[in-house]
Amino acid sequence: MLIVGKLAARRGDVLPLPGHLAPDFKATRIGGETMRLSDLRGKVVVLNIWATWCKPCEEEAPSLERLYRRIKETPLGPDFEVLAVSIDARSRDAVLPFEKKFALTFPIFFDPDGRVSRVYQTTGVPETFVIDREGVIREKVVGPREWDRPEMVQWFRDVIQKAGPVEKAS
């Protein structure tokens, strides 16, 4: 136990686990603009780490887009964001056809060297982190999810409207 404690202390207090502050990162979008996760503090963020060659990612992309549109088209929209981070080595060439095929409108960023994946200690794709307004990870989802189910949309509305702790999503 002592060794684990020392290793965690070396890495700092930022762990990619529910209840911990989300690790900050800088990423580049298709158009070339860059941003940091911390730029979105004050919003609820769905951080989705994925790849175009991943069949479950392909299956979940349409429901993530529908969730994005359902929330963005409401008065809660300004307080919500989806960040999709592609781990494809040929990011731009691979992502543009994928984005077009699924008519994705949420921001897509590139992580061809795996920095974001390493910081978030992902073990595969898709992996998704729901980050609250204070920058705290509320959920870590390994594998695909049907994001636009009515109970999920309502859960996100509750998270956006609430500043404090929220019940776990089902």
Tab-separated table of C-alpha atoms in Angstrom:
chain	number	residue	atom	x	y	z
A	1	MET	CA	0.000	0.000	0.000
A	2	LEU	CA	2.827	2.392	0.761
A	3	ILE	CA	4.235	2.032	-2.761
A	4	VAL	CA	0.870	2.795	-4.355
A	5	GLY	CA	0.507	5.861	-2.159
A	6	LYS	CA	3.925	7.132	-3.200
A	7	LEU	CA	3.187	6.566	-6.885
A	8	ALA	CA	-0.128	8.387	-6.623
A	9	ALA	CA	1.562	11.244	-4.797
A	10	ARG	CA	4.128	11.581	-7.588
A	11	ARG	CA	1.382	11.850	-10.165
A	12	GLY	CA	-0.497	14.417	-8.112
A	13	ASP	CA	-4.091	14.593	-6.977
A	14	VAL	CA	-5.538	14.612	-10.492
A	15	LEU	CA	-6.865	11.115	-11.197
A	16	PRO	CA	-9.237	10.157	-14.014
A	17	LEU	CA	-11.764	8.657	-11.590
A	18	PRO	CA	-15.276	9.708	-10.572
A	19	GLY	CA	-15.094	12.210	-7.734
A	20	HIS	CA	-11.685	13.537	-8.799
A	21	LEU	CA	-10.813	16.683	-10.720
A	22	ALA	CA	-10.626	15.939	-14.445
A	23	PRO	CA	-7.051	16.124	-15.772
A	24	ASP	CA	-6.568	19.148	-18.012
A	25	PHE	CA	-5.297	18.740	-21.567
A	26	LYS	CA	-4.773	20.742	-24.724
A	27	ALA	CA	-6.139	19.417	-28.021
A	28	THR	CA	-6.401	20.496	-31.661
A	29	ARG	CA	-9.626	20.513	-33.647
A	30	ILE	CA	-10.077	19.650	-37.341
A	31	GLY	CA	-9.933	23.340	-38.300
A	32	GLY	CA	-6.631	23.776	-36.457
A	33	GLU	CA	-7.894	25.696	-33.422
A	34	THR	CA	-6.714	24.510	-30.030
A	35	MET	CA	-8.411	24.500	-26.653
A	36	ARG	CA	-7.891	23.265	-23.136
A	37	LEU	CA	-10.450	21.275	-21.191
A	38	SER	CA	-10.148	23.888	-18.433
A	39	ASP	CA	-11.511	26.490	-20.907
A	40	LEU	CA	-14.882	24.770	-20.455
A	41	ARG	CA	-15.025	25.072	-16.665
A	42	GLY	CA	-18.588	26.025	-15.751
A	43	LYS	CA	-20.084	23.664	-18.345
A	44	VAL	CA	-21.020	19.998	-18.121
A	45	VAL	CA	-18.698	18.186	-20.539
A	46	VAL	CA	-18.994	14.747	-22.113
A	47	LEU	CA	-15.423	13.745	-23.014
A	48	ASN	CA	-15.622	10.839	-25.473
A	49	ILE	CA	-12.363	9.110	-26.451
A	50	TRP	CA	-12.875	7.079	-29.616
A	51	ALA	CA	-11.484	5.916	-32.986
A	52	THR	CA	-12.914	5.612	-36.491
A	53	TRP	CA	-11.842	1.945	-36.741
A	54	CYS	CA	-13.765	1.054	-33.556
A	55	LYS	CA	-17.104	-0.638	-34.356
A	56	PRO	CA	-18.692	0.191	-30.942
A	57	CYS	CA	-17.606	3.842	-31.435
A	58	GLU	CA	-19.339	3.834	-34.798
A	59	GLU	CA	-22.471	2.401	-33.190
A	60	GLU	CA	-22.559	4.972	-30.380
A	61	ALA	CA	-21.735	8.100	-32.454
A	62	PRO	CA	-25.320	8.708	-33.676
A	63	SER	CA	-26.778	8.549	-30.143
A	64	LEU	CA	-24.075	10.910	-28.848
A	65	GLU	CA	-24.956	13.344	-31.645
A	66	ARG	CA	-28.663	13.095	-30.789
A	67	LEU	CA	-27.917	13.777	-27.096
A	68	TYR	CA	-25.773	16.760	-28.105
A	69	ARG	CA	-28.522	18.239	-30.264
A	70	ARG	CA	-31.277	17.563	-27.708
A	71	ILE	CA	-29.412	19.464	-24.998
A	72	LYS	CA	-27.893	22.181	-27.230
A	73	GLU	CA	-31.322	23.082	-28.646
A	74	THR	CA	-32.671	23.931	-25.173
A	75	PRO	CA	-31.997	26.822	-22.791
A	76	LEU	CA	-29.449	24.498	-21.088
A	77	GLY	CA	-27.393	24.286	-24.295
A	78	PRO	CA	-24.810	26.953	-23.407
A	79	ASP	CA	-23.928	24.984	-20.250
A	80	PHE	CA	-23.239	21.687	-22.063
A	81	GLU	CA	-20.522	20.429	-24.395
A	82	VAL	CA	-19.453	17.187	-26.028
A	83	LEU	CA	-15.745	16.820	-26.806
A	84	ALA	CA	-14.918	13.851	-28.995
A	85	VAL	CA	-11.201	13.021	-28.977
A	86	SER	CA	-10.057	10.754	-31.805
A	87	ILE	CA	-7.025	8.541	-31.216
A	88	ASP	CA	-6.638	7.763	-34.938
A	89	ALA	CA	-3.016	7.990	-36.116
A	90	ARG	CA	-4.173	9.528	-39.407
A	91	SER	CA	-6.612	11.767	-37.588
A	92	ARG	CA	-7.733	14.310	-40.180
A	93	ASP	CA	-7.884	11.832	-43.092
A	94	ALA	CA	-9.783	9.279	-41.014
A	95	VAL	CA	-12.065	11.621	-39.075
A	96	LEU	CA	-13.459	13.834	-41.841
A	97	PRO	CA	-15.315	10.973	-43.624
A	98	PHE	CA	-16.527	9.631	-40.249
A	99	GLU	CA	-17.786	13.079	-39.230
A	100	LYS	CA	-19.598	13.458	-42.552
A	101	LYS	CA	-21.057	9.914	-42.528
A	102	PHE	CA	-22.730	10.486	-39.152
A	103	ALA	CA	-23.417	14.237	-39.622
A	104	LEU	CA	-21.594	15.007	-36.363
A	105	THR	CA	-21.837	18.599	-35.182
A	106	PHE	CA	-20.099	18.356	-31.804
A	107	PRO	CA	-16.412	19.369	-31.643
A	108	ILE	CA	-13.918	16.683	-32.654
A	109	PHE	CA	-10.309	16.889	-31.500
A	110	PHE	CA	-7.231	14.838	-32.363
A	111	ASP	CA	-4.985	12.782	-30.099
A	112	PRO	CA	-2.790	10.870	-32.589
A	113	ASP	CA	0.096	10.503	-30.123
A	114	GLY	CA	-2.169	9.301	-27.294
A	115	ARG	CA	-1.526	12.095	-24.748
A	116	VAL	CA	-5.169	12.435	-23.711
A	117	SER	CA	-5.592	8.658	-23.571
A	118	ARG	CA	-2.543	8.354	-21.311
A	119	VAL	CA	-3.633	11.159	-18.987
A	120	TYR	CA	-7.094	9.579	-18.680
A	121	GLN	CA	-5.589	6.094	-18.412
A	122	THR	CA	-7.981	4.627	-20.962
A	123	THR	CA	-7.805	0.930	-21.703
A	124	GLY	CA	-9.680	0.979	-24.998
A	125	VAL	CA	-12.322	2.818	-26.971
A	126	PRO	CA	-14.853	4.129	-26.555
A	127	GLU	CA	-14.346	5.509	-23.074
A	128	THR	CA	-16.376	8.465	-21.913
A	129	PHE	CA	-16.043	10.807	-18.951
A	130	VAL	CA	-18.863	13.072	-17.761
A	131	ILE	CA	-17.347	16.153	-16.146
A	132	ASP	CA	-19.455	18.554	-14.081
A	133	ARG	CA	-19.353	22.363	-13.955
A	134	GLU	CA	-16.627	22.324	-11.296
A	135	GLY	CA	-14.383	20.117	-13.441
A	136	VAL	CA	-15.033	16.970	-11.385
A	137	ILE	CA	-15.524	13.622	-13.124
A	138	ARG	CA	-19.048	12.384	-12.330
A	139	GLU	CA	-19.067	9.261	-14.510
A	140	LYS	CA	-16.596	7.068	-16.350
A	141	VAL	CA	-18.210	4.846	-18.969
A	142	VAL	CA	-16.167	2.060	-20.547
A	143	GLY	CA	-17.682	0.852	-23.799
A	144	PRO	CA	-20.571	2.194	-25.846
A	145	ARG	CA	-23.765	3.607	-24.418
A	146	GLU	CA	-27.080	4.661	-25.887
A	147	TRP	CA	-26.663	8.320	-24.879
A	148	ASP	CA	-30.023	9.642	-26.032
A	149	ARG	CA	-32.330	7.371	-24.034
A	150	PRO	CA	-34.945	9.552	-22.279
A	151	GLU	CA	-33.574	8.737	-18.799
A	152	MET	CA	-30.034	9.688	-19.924
A	153	VAL	CA	-31.186	12.986	-21.414
A	154	GLN	CA	-33.037	13.751	-18.166
A	155	TRP	CA	-29.962	12.790	-16.110
A	156	PHE	CA	-27.861	15.270	-18.107
A	157	ARG	CA	-30.480	17.979	-17.632
A	158	ASP	CA	-30.356	17.327	-13.880
A	159	VAL	CA	-26.544	17.465	-13.845
A	160	ILE	CA	-26.546	20.740	-15.786
A	161	GLN	CA	-29.155	22.327	-13.506
A	162	LYS	CA	-27.548	21.132	-10.269
A	163	ALA	CA	-24.324	22.563	-8.925
A	164	GLY	CA	-23.832	19.917	-6.215
A	165	PRO	CA	-23.522	16.120	-6.260
A	166	VAL	CA	-25.885	14.216	-8.516
A	167	GLU	CA	-27.037	10.625	-8.475
A	168	LYS	CA	-25.151	8.182	-10.675
A	169	ALA	CA	-26.502	7.635	-14.205
A	170	SER	CA	-28.062	4.269	-14.956
